[in-house]
CSV table of C-alpha atoms in Angstrom, one decimal:
chain,number,residue,atom,x,y,z
A,316,MET,CA,295.0,-6.1,76.2
A,317,SER,CA,294.7,-9.1,74.0
A,318,GLU,CA,291.6,-11.3,74.3
A,319,GLY,CA,292.0,-13.9,76.9
A,320,LEU,CA,294.6,-12.0,78.9
A,321,ALA,CA,294.0,-11.2,82.5
A,322,GLU,CA,292.4,-7.8,83.3
A,323,PRO,CA,294.7,-5.1,84.6
A,324,ALA,CA,295.5,-5.2,88.3
A,325,ASP,CA,293.5,-3.1,90.7
A,326,LEU,CA,295.2,0.3,90.5
A,327,ARG,CA,292.9,2.2,92.9
A,328,PRO,CA,294.7,4.1,95.7
A,329,ALA,CA,295.4,1.9,98.7
A,330,PRO,CA,293.6,2.8,102.0
A,331,SER,CA,295.4,5.2,104.2
A,332,GLY,CA,298.5,3.6,105.9
A,333,GLU,CA,298.4,0.5,103.6
A,334,ARG,CA,300.9,0.0,100.8
A,335,ARG,CA,299.6,-1.9,97.8
A,336,ARG,CA,302.1,-4.5,96.5
A,337,PRO,CA,303.0,-4.5,92.8
A,338,VAL,CA,301.3,-7.3,90.8
A,339,TRP,CA,302.5,-9.5,88.1
A,340,VAL,CA,299.8,-10.4,85.5
A,341,VAL,CA,299.7,-13.9,84.3
A,342,PRO,CA,296.6,-15.1,82.4
A,343,ASP,CA,294.7,-18.3,83.2
A,344,VAL,CA,293.8,-18.9,79.6
A,345,VAL,CA,296.3,-18.2,76.8
A,346,PRO,CA,295.2,-18.1,73.1
A,347,ALA,CA,297.5,-19.7,70.5
A,348,VAL,CA,299.8,-17.3,68.7
A,349,VAL,CA,300.8,-17.6,65.1
A,350,PRO,CA,304.6,-17.8,64.6
A,351,ARG,CA,306.1,-14.6,63.5
A,352,ALA,CA,308.8,-13.7,60.9
A,353,ALA,CA,311.5,-13.2,63.5
A,354,ARG,CA,310.7,-16.6,65.0
A,355,PHE,CA,311.2,-18.0,61.4
A,356,THR,CA,314.5,-16.3,61.2
A,357,GLU,CA,315.6,-18.0,64.4
A,358,ALA,CA,314.3,-21.4,63.2
A,359,ARG,CA,316.2,-21.0,60.0
A,360,TRP,CA,319.7,-20.5,61.5
A,361,VAL,CA,319.0,-23.2,64.1
A,362,ALA,CA,318.1,-25.6,61.4
A,363,LYS,CA,321.2,-24.7,59.4
A,364,TYR,CA,323.4,-25.2,62.5
A,365,ARG,CA,321.8,-28.6,63.3
A,366,TRP,CA,322.3,-29.9,59.8
A,367,ALA,CA,325.9,-28.5,59.7
A,368,ALA,CA,326.6,-30.3,63.1
A,369,LEU,CA,325.1,-33.5,61.8
A,370,ALA,CA,327.2,-33.3,58.6
A,371,GLY,CA,330.3,-32.5,60.6
A,372,ASP,CA,329.8,-35.4,63.0
A,373,LEU,CA,329.1,-37.8,60.1
A,374,ALA,CA,332.2,-36.7,58.3
A,375,ALA,CA,334.3,-37.0,61.5
A,376,ALA,CA,333.0,-40.6,62.0
A,377,LEU,CA,333.8,-41.6,58.4
A,378,LEU,CA,337.3,-40.0,58.7
A,379,GLY,CA,338.0,-41.7,62.0
A,380,VAL,CA,336.8,-45.2,60.9
A,381,SER,CA,338.6,-44.9,57.5
A,382,LEU,CA,341.9,-44.0,59.1
A,383,ALA,CA,341.5,-46.7,61.7
A,384,LEU,CA,340.8,-49.4,59.1
A,385,VAL,CA,343.8,-48.3,56.9
A,386,VAL,CA,346.2,-48.0,59.8
A,387,ARG,CA,345.2,-51.2,61.6
A,388,PHE,CA,344.6,-53.5,58.6
A,389,GLY,CA,346.1,-51.8,55.6
A,390,ALA,CA,344.9,-53.4,52.4
A,391,GLN,CA,343.7,-56.6,54.1
A,392,ILE,CA,340.3,-55.5,55.4
A,393,ASN,CA,337.8,-58.3,55.8
A,394,LEU,CA,334.0,-58.0,55.3
A,395,ASP,CA,333.2,-58.0,59.0
A,396,TYR,CA,335.2,-54.8,59.6
A,397,VAL,CA,333.8,-53.2,56.5
A,398,LEU,CA,330.3,-53.7,58.0
A,399,LEU,CA,331.5,-52.6,61.4
A,400,GLY,CA,333.0,-49.5,59.8
A,401,ALA,CA,329.7,-48.7,58.1
A,402,ALA,CA,327.7,-49.1,61.4
A,403,LEU,CA,330.0,-47.0,63.6
A,404,PRO,CA,329.1,-43.6,62.0
A,405,ILE,CA,325.4,-44.3,62.5
A,406,ALA,CA,326.1,-45.4,66.1
A,407,TRP,CA,328.2,-42.2,66.6
A,408,LEU,CA,325.3,-39.9,65.5
A,409,ALA,CA,323.0,-41.8,67.8
A,410,CYS,CA,325.3,-41.4,70.8
A,411,VAL,CA,325.8,-37.7,70.1
A,412,ALA,CA,322.0,-37.3,69.9
A,413,LEU,CA,321.4,-39.2,73.2
A,414,GLU,CA,324.0,-36.9,74.8
A,415,ARG,CA,322.0,-33.9,73.7
A,416,GLY,CA,324.5,-32.8,71.1
A,417,TYR,CA,321.8,-31.6,68.8
A,418,GLU,CA,319.6,-29.7,71.3
A,419,THR,CA,319.0,-26.1,70.3
A,420,ARG,CA,319.8,-24.7,73.7
A,421,TYR,CA,323.4,-25.9,73.4
A,422,PHE,CA,324.1,-24.5,69.9
A,423,GLY,CA,327.0,-22.0,69.9
A,424,THR,CA,327.7,-22.5,73.6
A,425,GLY,CA,331.1,-24.1,73.1
A,426,PRO,CA,331.9,-26.0,76.3
A,427,GLU,CA,328.5,-27.8,76.5
A,428,GLU,CA,328.8,-28.9,72.9
A,429,PHE,CA,332.3,-30.2,73.5
A,430,ARG,CA,331.2,-32.1,76.6
A,431,SER,CA,328.4,-33.8,74.6
A,432,ILE,CA,331.0,-35.0,72.1
A,433,ILE,CA,333.3,-36.3,74.8
A,434,ARG,CA,330.4,-38.1,76.5
A,435,ALA,CA,329.3,-39.6,73.2
A,436,ALA,CA,332.9,-41.0,72.6
A,437,VAL,CA,332.7,-42.7,76.0
A,438,ALA,CA,329.3,-44.0,75.3
A,439,LEU,CA,330.3,-45.3,71.9
A,440,THR,CA,333.3,-47.1,73.4
A,441,ALA,CA,331.0,-48.7,76.0
A,442,VAL,CA,328.5,-49.8,73.2
A,443,VAL,CA,331.2,-51.4,71.2
A,444,ALA,CA,332.6,-53.2,74.2
A,445,VAL,CA,329.2,-54.5,75.4
A,446,THR,CA,328.1,-55.5,71.9
A,447,SER,CA,331.4,-57.4,71.3
A,448,TYR,CA,331.0,-59.2,74.6
A,449,ALA,CA,327.3,-60.1,74.0
A,450,THR,CA,327.8,-61.3,70.4
A,451,LYS,CA,331.2,-62.9,71.1
A,452,PHE,CA,332.6,-61.0,68.1
A,453,GLN,CA,336.2,-60.2,68.8
A,454,VAL,CA,336.8,-56.5,67.8
A,455,ALA,CA,340.5,-55.6,67.4
A,456,ARG,CA,341.4,-53.3,70.2
A,457,GLY,CA,343.7,-51.3,68.0
A,458,PHE,CA,340.8,-50.5,65.7
A,459,VAL,CA,338.6,-49.2,68.5
A,460,VAL,CA,341.5,-47.2,70.1
A,461,LEU,CA,342.2,-45.5,66.8
A,462,ALA,CA,338.6,-45.0,65.5
A,463,VAL,CA,336.9,-43.5,68.6
A,464,PRO,CA,339.5,-40.9,69.6
A,465,MET,CA,340.0,-39.8,66.1
A,466,THR,CA,336.3,-39.5,65.5
A,467,CYS,CA,336.0,-37.5,68.8
A,468,PHE,CA,338.8,-35.1,67.9
A,469,ALA,CA,337.6,-34.6,64.4
A,470,ALA,CA,334.0,-33.9,65.6
A,471,MET,CA,335.3,-31.4,68.2
A,472,PHE,CA,337.3,-29.6,65.5
A,473,ALA,CA,334.1,-29.4,63.4
A,474,ARG,CA,332.1,-28.0,66.3
A,475,TRP,CA,334.9,-25.5,67.0
A,476,VAL,CA,334.7,-24.3,63.4
A,477,LEU,CA,330.9,-24.0,63.7
A,478,HIS,CA,331.2,-22.1,67.0
A,479,ARG,CA,333.7,-19.7,65.4
A,480,GLN,CA,331.3,-19.0,62.5
A,481,ILE,CA,328.3,-18.4,64.7
A,482,SER,CA,330.3,-16.2,67.0
A,483,GLY,CA,331.4,-14.1,64.1
A,484,ARG,CA,327.8,-13.6,63.1
A,485,ARG,CA,326.7,-12.8,66.6
A,486,PHE,CA,329.4,-10.1,66.8
A,487,ASP,CA,327.6,-8.6,63.7
A,488,GLY,CA,324.3,-8.8,65.5
A,489,ARG,CA,323.0,-11.8,63.6
A,490,CYS,CA,321.7,-15.2,65.0
A,491,MET,CA,320.7,-13.4,68.2
A,492,ARG,CA,317.8,-14.4,70.5
A,493,ARG,CA,315.5,-11.5,71.5
A,494,VAL,CA,315.1,-11.4,75.3
A,495,LEU,CA,312.5,-9.8,77.6
A,496,VAL,CA,314.0,-9.3,81.1
A,497,VAL,CA,311.5,-9.5,84.0
A,498,GLY,CA,312.1,-8.6,87.6
A,499,ARG,CA,312.8,-5.8,90.1
A,500,ASN,CA,314.8,-2.8,89.1
A,501,ASP,CA,318.3,-3.7,90.4
A,502,GLN,CA,317.9,-7.4,89.4
A,503,VAL,CA,316.8,-6.4,85.9
A,504,THR,CA,319.9,-4.2,85.5
A,505,THR,CA,322.3,-6.9,86.7
A,506,LEU,CA,320.7,-9.7,84.7
A,507,ARG,CA,320.6,-7.6,81.5
A,508,ARG,CA,324.3,-6.7,81.9
A,509,HIS,CA,325.3,-10.3,82.4
A,510,LEU,CA,323.2,-11.5,79.4
A,511,GLU,CA,324.8,-8.9,77.1
A,512,GLU,CA,328.3,-9.1,78.5
A,513,ARG,CA,329.3,-11.7,75.8
A,514,LYS,CA,327.7,-11.3,72.4
A,515,THR,CA,328.8,-14.9,71.5
A,516,ASP,CA,326.2,-16.2,73.9
A,517,GLY,CA,323.6,-14.9,71.5
A,518,TYR,CA,321.3,-12.9,73.7
A,519,VAL,CA,320.1,-9.3,73.0
A,520,VAL,CA,317.7,-7.6,75.5
A,521,VAL,CA,314.9,-5.8,73.7
A,522,ALA,CA,312.7,-4.9,76.6
A,523,SER,CA,312.6,-4.8,80.4
A,524,CYS,CA,309.5,-5.4,82.5
A,525,LEU,CA,308.9,-4.4,86.1
A,526,PRO,CA,306.0,-5.1,88.5
A,527,ARG,CA,303.2,-2.7,88.3
A,528,GLY,CA,303.8,0.3,90.5
A,529,ASP,CA,307.6,0.1,90.2
A,530,ALA,CA,309.5,2.9,88.4
A,531,PHE,CA,312.7,2.6,86.4
A,532,GLU,CA,315.7,4.1,88.3
A,533,GLU,CA,318.4,3.7,85.6
A,534,PRO,CA,318.8,6.7,83.4
A,535,LEU,CA,317.6,6.3,79.8
A,536,SER,CA,320.1,6.2,77.0
A,537,GLU,CA,320.1,5.5,73.3
A,538,THR,CA,321.3,1.9,73.8
A,539,SER,CA,318.8,1.1,76.6
A,540,PRO,CA,316.2,-1.5,75.7
A,541,GLU,CA,312.5,-0.6,75.7
A,542,ARG,CA,311.1,-0.2,79.2
A,543,LEU,CA,307.7,-1.6,80.2
A,544,GLY,CA,305.9,-1.6,83.5
A,545,ARG,CA,303.0,0.7,83.0
A,546,ALA,CA,299.5,-0.4,84.2
A,547,GLU,CA,298.3,-1.4,80.7
A,548,MET,CA,301.2,-3.8,80.0
A,549,ASP,CA,301.9,-7.3,81.3
A,550,ILE,CA,304.5,-9.9,80.6
A,551,LEU,CA,302.7,-11.8,77.8
A,552,ALA,CA,301.6,-8.5,76.1
A,553,ALA,CA,305.3,-7.6,76.0
A,554,VAL,CA,306.2,-11.0,74.6
A,555,ASP,CA,303.7,-10.5,71.7
A,556,GLN,CA,304.5,-6.8,71.1
A,557,TYR,CA,308.3,-7.2,71.1
A,558,ASP,CA,308.5,-10.5,69.3
A,559,VAL,CA,310.8,-12.0,72.0
A,560,GLU,CA,312.1,-15.6,71.9
A,561,VAL,CA,313.3,-15.8,75.5
A,562,VAL,CA,311.8,-14.5,78.8
A,563,ALA,CA,314.5,-14.1,81.4
A,564,VAL,CA,313.2,-13.8,85.0
A,565,ALA,CA,315.5,-12.3,87.6
A,566,ALA,CA,315.3,-13.4,91.2
A,567,ASP,CA,312.0,-12.1,92.5
A,568,PRO,CA,310.1,-13.5,95.5
A,569,GLU,CA,306.7,-12.3,94.0
A,570,LEU,CA,307.1,-14.2,90.7
A,571,THR,CA,307.6,-17.7,91.9
A,572,GLY,CA,305.5,-20.9,92.6
A,573,HIS,CA,302.2,-21.1,90.8
A,574,SER,CA,302.6,-17.7,89.0
A,575,LEU,CA,305.9,-18.8,87.5
A,576,ARG,CA,304.4,-22.1,86.5
A,577,LYS,CA,301.4,-20.5,84.8
A,578,LEU,CA,303.9,-18.2,83.0
A,579,SER,CA,305.9,-21.2,81.7
A,580,TRP,CA,302.6,-22.8,80.4
A,581,ALA,CA,301.7,-19.6,78.6
A,582,LEU,CA,305.2,-19.2,77.1
A,583,GLU,CA,305.2,-22.8,76.0
A,584,GLN,CA,302.1,-22.3,73.8
A,585,ARG,CA,303.9,-19.3,72.2
A,586,GLY,CA,307.1,-21.2,71.5
A,587,VAL,CA,309.0,-18.9,73.9
A,588,ASP,CA,311.8,-20.2,76.2
A,589,LEU,CA,311.8,-19.3,79.9
A,590,ILE,CA,315.1,-18.9,81.8
A,591,VAL,CA,315.2,-18.1,85.5
A,592,SER,CA,318.2,-16.5,87.2
A,593,PRO,CA,318.6,-17.9,90.8
A,594,GLY,CA,320.4,-14.6,91.8
A,595,ILE,CA,323.7,-16.5,92.4
A,596,VAL,CA,326.4,-14.7,90.4
A,597,GLU,CA,330.0,-15.8,89.7
A,598,VAL,CA,329.2,-19.5,90.3
A,599,ALA,CA,329.7,-22.0,87.5
A,600,GLY,CA,327.2,-24.6,86.5
A,601,PRO,CA,329.0,-27.7,87.9
A,602,ARG,CA,328.5,-26.4,91.4
A,603,ILE,CA,324.8,-25.9,90.9
A,604,SER,CA,322.3,-28.8,90.7
A,605,ILE,CA,318.5,-29.2,91.0
A,606,ARG,CA,317.4,-32.0,93.4
A,607,PRO,CA,313.9,-33.2,94.3
A,608,VAL,CA,313.3,-32.8,98.1
A,609,ALA,CA,310.0,-33.3,99.7
A,610,GLY,CA,308.2,-32.9,96.4
A,611,LEU,CA,310.0,-29.7,95.6
A,612,SER,CA,312.7,-29.0,93.1
A,613,LEU,CA,315.4,-27.3,95.2
A,614,LEU,CA,318.6,-25.7,93.9
A,615,HIS,CA,321.7,-27.0,95.6
A,616,LEU,CA,325.0,-25.1,95.7
A,617,GLU,CA,328.0,-27.3,96.2
A,618,ARG,CA,330.9,-26.2,98.3
A,619,PRO,CA,334.0,-25.2,96.2
A,620,SER,CA,336.8,-27.7,96.2
A,621,VAL,CA,339.7,-26.3,98.2
A,622,SER,CA,341.5,-29.4,99.4
A,623,GLY,CA,341.7,-33.2,99.0
A,624,GLY,CA,341.8,-35.3,95.9
A,625,PRO,CA,341.1,-32.6,93.3
A,626,HIS,CA,344.0,-30.5,94.5
A,627,VAL,CA,346.3,-33.5,94.5
A,628,LEU,CA,345.3,-34.1,90.9
A,629,LYS,CA,345.9,-30.5,90.1
A,630,SER,CA,349.3,-30.6,91.7
A,631,ILE,CA,350.3,-33.7,89.8
A,632,PHE,CA,349.1,-32.1,86.5
A,633,ASP,CA,351.0,-28.9,87.2
A,634,ARG,CA,354.3,-30.7,87.9
A,635,VAL,CA,354.1,-33.1,85.0
A,636,VAL,CA,353.0,-30.5,82.4
A,637,GLY,CA,355.3,-27.9,83.9
A,638,CYS,CA,358.3,-30.3,83.6
A,639,LEU,CA,357.5,-31.0,80.0
A,640,MET,CA,357.1,-27.3,79.2
A,641,LEU,CA,360.4,-26.5,80.9
A,642,LEU,CA,362.2,-29.0,78.8
A,643,ALA,CA,360.5,-27.8,75.7
A,644,VAL,CA,361.4,-24.1,76.2
A,645,ALA,CA,364.9,-24.8,77.7
A,646,PRO,CA,366.7,-23.6,74.5
A,647,LEU,CA,364.6,-20.4,74.5
A,648,LEU,CA,365.5,-19.8,78.2
A,649,MET,CA,369.2,-20.1,77.5
A,650,VAL,CA,369.0,-17.7,74.6
A,651,THR,CA,367.0,-15.2,76.6
A,652,ALA,CA,369.4,-15.5,79.6
A,653,VAL,CA,372.3,-14.6,77.3
A,654,LEU,CA,370.5,-11.6,75.8
A,655,VAL,CA,369.5,-10.2,79.2
A,656,LYS,CA,373.0,-10.7,80.5
A,657,PHE,CA,374.9,-9.0,77.7
A,658,THR,CA,372.5,-6.1,76.9
A,659,SER,CA,372.2,-4.5,80.3
A,660,ARG,CA,373.8,-4.5,83.7
A,661,GLY,CA,372.4,-6.6,86.5
A,662,PRO,CA,371.3,-10.1,87.3
A,663,VAL,CA,369.6,-12.3,84.7
A,664,LEU,CA,366.7,-13.2,87.0
A,665,PHE,CA,364.5,-10.9,88.9
A,666,ARG,CA,363.3,-12.2,92.3
A,667,GLN,CA,360.3,-10.7,94.0
A,668,THR,CA,358.3,-11.7,97.1
A,669,ARG,CA,354.8,-12.7,96.3
A,670,VAL,CA,352.0,-14.2,98.4
A,671,GLY,CA,350.8,-17.8,97.6
A,672,ARG,CA,348.1,-20.1,98.8
A,673,GLY,CA,347.1,-19.7,102.5
A,674,GLY,CA,349.1,-16.4,102.7
A,675,GLU,CA,352.5,-18.1,102.5
A,676,GLN,CA,355.2,-15.9,100.9
A,677,PHE,CA,357.7,-17.2,98.2
A,678,GLN,CA,360.2,-15.8,95.8
A,679,MET,CA,358.8,-15.5,92.3
A,680,LEU,CA,361.3,-15.7,89.4
A,681,LYS,CA,361.2,-13.7,86.2
A,682,PHE,CA,363.7,-12.6,83.6
A,683,ARG,CA,364.9,-9.1,84.4
A,684,THR,CA,363.3,-6.7,81.9
A,685,MET,CA,364.2,-3.4,83.6
A,686,VAL,CA,367.4,-1.6,84.5
A,687,ALA,CA,369.1,-2.7,87.7
A,688,ASP,CA,367.9,0.3,89.8
A,689,ALA,CA,364.3,0.1,88.7
A,690,GLU,CA,362.8,-0.2,92.2
A,691,ALA,CA,364.7,2.9,93.3
A,692,ARG,CA,363.3,4.9,90.4
A,693,LYS,CA,359.7,3.7,90.9
A,694,ALA,CA,358.7,6.6,93.3
A,695,GLU,CA,359.5,9.3,90.8
A,696,LEU,CA,357.2,7.6,88.1
A,697,HIS,CA,354.3,6.8,90.4
A,698,ALA,CA,352.3,9.8,89.4
A,699,LEU,CA,352.4,8.6,85.7
A,700,SER,CA,351.0,5.1,86.5
A,701,ASP,CA,348.6,3.6,83.9
A,702,GLY,CA,347.7,0.9,86.3
A,703,ASN,CA,344.3,0.1,88.0
A,704,GLY,CA,344.7,2.3,91.1
A,705,VAL,CA,346.4,-0.4,93.2
A,706,LEU,CA,349.0,-1.9,90.8
A,707,PHE,CA,351.7,0.3,89.3
A,708,LYS,CA,351.8,0.0,85.5
A,709,LEU,CA,353.3,2.3,83.0
A,710,ARG,CA,352.7,1.7,79.3
A,711,ASP,CA,355.9,3.4,78.2
A,712,ASP,CA,358.0,2.7,81.2
A,713,PRO,CA,361.5,4.3,80.7
A,714,ARG,CA,363.0,1.6,83.0
A,715,VAL,CA,362.3,-1.2,80.6
A,716,THR,CA,365.3,-2.3,78.6
A,717,ARG,CA,365.2,-2.8,74.8
A,718,VAL,CA,365.2,-6.6,75.1
A,719,GLY,CA,362.8,-6.4,78.0
A,720,ARG,CA,360.1,-4.8,75.8
A,721,TYR,CA,360.0,-7.9,73.6
A,722,LEU,CA,360.2,-10.3,76.5
A,723,ARG,CA,357.1,-8.6,78.1
A,724,ARG,CA,355.2,-8.4,74.8
A,725,PHE,CA,355.2,-12.2,74.4
A,726,SER,CA,355.4,-13.0,78.1
A,727,ILE,CA,358.8,-14.7,77.7
A,728,ASP,CA,359.9,-13.0,80.9
A,729,GLU,CA,357.5,-15.1,82.9
A,730,LEU,CA,358.8,-18.5,81.7
A,731,PRO,CA,361.2,-18.9,84.7
A,732,GLN,CA,358.0,-19.2,86.9
A,733,LEU,CA,357.9,-22.8,85.6
A,734,VAL,CA,360.5,-23.4,88.3
A,735,ASN,CA,358.1,-22.0,90.9
A,736,VAL,CA,355.5,-24.4,89.5
A,737,LEU,CA,357.9,-27.4,90.0
A,738,ARG,CA,358.7,-26.2,93.5
A,739,GLY,CA,355.0,-26.1,94.4
A,740,ASP,CA,354.8,-22.4,95.0
A,741,MET,CA,352.6,-21.7,92.0
A,742,SER,CA,350.2,-23.5,89.6
A,743,LEU,CA,350.1,-23.4,85.9
A,744,VAL,CA,346.7,-21.8,86.2
A,745,GLY,CA,345.4,-19.7,89.0
A,746,PRO,CA,344.9,-16.1,90.4
A,747,ARG,CA,347.6,-13.6,89.7
A,748,PRO,CA,350.3,-13.9,92.4
A,749,PRO,CA,349.8,-10.7,94.6
A,750,LEU,CA,352.4,-8.6,96.3
A,751,PRO,CA,352.3,-8.3,100.1
A,752,ALA,CA,351.3,-4.7,99.7
A,753,GLU,CA,348.3,-5.7,97.7
A,754,VAL,CA,347.2,-8.3,100.2
A,755,ALA,CA,347.3,-5.7,102.9
A,756,GLN,CA,344.5,-3.8,101.0
A,757,TYR,CA,342.3,-6.9,100.6
A,758,ALA,CA,338.7,-6.8,101.9
A,759,ILE,CA,337.5,-9.8,103.9
A,760,ASP,CA,335.9,-11.4,100.8
A,761,ASP,CA,339.0,-10.8,98.6
A,762,ALA,CA,341.1,-13.2,100.7
A,763,ARG,CA,339.2,-16.1,99.2
A,764,ARG,CA,341.4,-15.8,96.1
A,765,MET,CA,344.2,-17.3,98.2
A,766,LEU,CA,342.3,-20.6,98.6
A,767,VAL,CA,344.2,-21.8,95.5
A,768,LYS,CA,347.8,-21.4,94.4
A,769,PRO,CA,348.6,-18.4,92.2
A,770,GLY,CA,349.1,-19.2,88.6
A,771,LEU,CA,351.5,-18.6,85.7
A,772,THR,CA,348.3,-17.7,83.8
A,773,GLY,CA,344.6,-17.3,84.7
A,774,LEU,CA,341.3,-15.7,83.8
A,775,TRP,CA,343.0,-12.3,84.2
A,776,GLN,CA,345.6,-13.3,81.5
A,777,VAL,CA,342.9,-14.2,78.9
A,778,SER,CA,340.6,-11.3,79.8
A,779,GLY,CA,342.7,-8.2,79.2
A,780,ARG,CA,345.8,-8.6,81.3
A,781,SER,CA,347.1,-5.1,82.2
A,782,ASP,CA,344.0,-3.4,80.8
A,783,LEU,CA,341.8,-4.6,83.6
A,784,THR,CA,340.7,-2.5,86.5
A,785,TRP,CA,341.4,-3.6,90.1
A,786,GLU,CA,337.8,-4.6,90.6
A,787,GLU,CA,337.6,-6.6,87.4
A,788,SER,CA,340.9,-8.4,88.2
A,789,MET,CA,339.7,-9.3,91.7
A,790,ARG,CA,336.3,-10.5,90.3
A,791,LEU,CA,338.0,-12.8,87.9
A,792,ASP,CA,340.4,-14.2,90.5
A,793,LEU,CA,337.5,-14.9,92.9
A,794,ARG,CA,335.5,-16.5,90.1
A,795,TYR,CA,338.4,-18.8,89.4
A,796,ALA,CA,338.9,-19.7,93.1
A,797,ASP,CA,335.2,-20.6,93.5
A,798,ASN,CA,334.9,-22.6,90.2
A,799,TRP,CA,338.2,-24.1,89.2
A,800,SER,CA,338.5,-27.5,87.6
A,801,ILE,CA,340.9,-29.3,85.4
A,802,ALA,CA,338.7,-28.7,82.4
A,803,LEU,CA,338.7,-24.9,83.1
A,804,ASP,CA,342.5,-25.0,83.5
A,805,LEU,CA,342.9,-26.6,80.0
A,806,LEU,CA,340.6,-24.0,78.5
A,807,ILE,CA,342.5,-21.2,80.1
A,808,LEU,CA,345.9,-22.6,78.9
A,809,TRP,CA,344.5,-22.8,75.4
A,810,LYS,CA,343.2,-19.2,75.5
A,811,THR,CA,346.5,-18.0,77.0
A,812,ALA,CA,348.4,-19.1,74.0
A,813,ARG,CA,346.1,-17.0,71.8
A,814,ALA,CA,346.4,-14.0,74.1
A,815,VAL,CA,350.2,-14.2,74.2
A,816,LEU,CA,350.5,-14.5,70.5
A,817,GLY,CA,348.3,-11.5,70.1
A,818,SER,CA,350.1,-9.7,72.9
A,819,ASP,CA,346.7,-8.4,74.1
A,820,GLY,CA,347.0,-6.0,77.1
A,821,ALA,CA,350.7,-6.7,77.6
A,822,TYR,CA,353.1,-3.9,78.6
């Protein structure tokens, strides 16, 4: 043990009939630790990212202001607006900094960085408006309307480029943060799996630490992180030995309160971050908040929005965007209808009963991609299913027509569902519309997916489509039902376009 660390816990056998509880070791006095080479590596890529973000935001502001001046005033730009154009980029950087756009914890996270940019644009607009009112300087509204949005979009594009670059490096194992996971056996396994699920988040677990007296239950493999938990080890010794940058604490009733507070102090002196998992999985950040109550910091879990104003807004959004999309793809729909009609016998549209929000059934529309007697031939092919155990899927289905294969590959067969969106049966984004036979197999918890309307696309569409197992598909649908928002819908629509163009998991 390092000097200044607590002595090992009492490991003497407990008296007969008494079970000794495992002990976490947290020192009262922590010596300073010299920064290590790995920490320097992290500091180096963080510094490069911060400077690149600053340069991108400055370039975006200069571009937005320049375009606004040229479009609004042309060659007749007076000195006042030249000075205003010079001050706005500085004000923009200050607003982004105040909205935490340059904090290390948000680097490479994507949504959090974009939110900071959007909040900074709102703040900059407010600053210009208040300053104009206070100084009685009349700023041309056309200049502000052009400069701020263009700056915002350019800055978001620059951050997207940075995010893509760091994501590529993290897929190669670079720019990662070394993590020590602390907790009970099952919590450690779950937290480690979630941290390493997406490499783009930048976490790699290098060690796991259990309370003294606990044994590891998970079988050891070549990819397993180093396991700690012996009597001679404690959390801070593991931090020093394995050069970690983050300590992740799983939900554990024995490592809370004063012990967790002392641990945070010790890690602070070492320059190590502490993250704590509340044990609430599949719940997005907007529903979780920390509020002070009776001198305590309590975690509040908001109820998911299943009715009222947000659903009205979602319905309006679906119908407006759905109508615009239907008009945009109308020529494609006409060409597809002609191809389906004259290349195989049967109707152009395939109608199938699906279950919508609240268990209501409706007729879902699709372009027919199979032969007319496809349903009658399904029984003889059931044994060859490539599906997920509940849904019938066949990668090389002989019932699919020649034109149907191309329609399925690029999801053109699903475009008639825009009519279902306009009718109100479906949403643009939501869980996959289930068959009545699937609903009959739902567990009690699975029925929560029908709190929202089924969607033309959803998390299942951008996460593997037909390649998902039944459990994975259900988990994604439940996650969406519990955490949906307009911002999430826009993100899924963007990712859907990429998934469709790449034809990932479609057959």
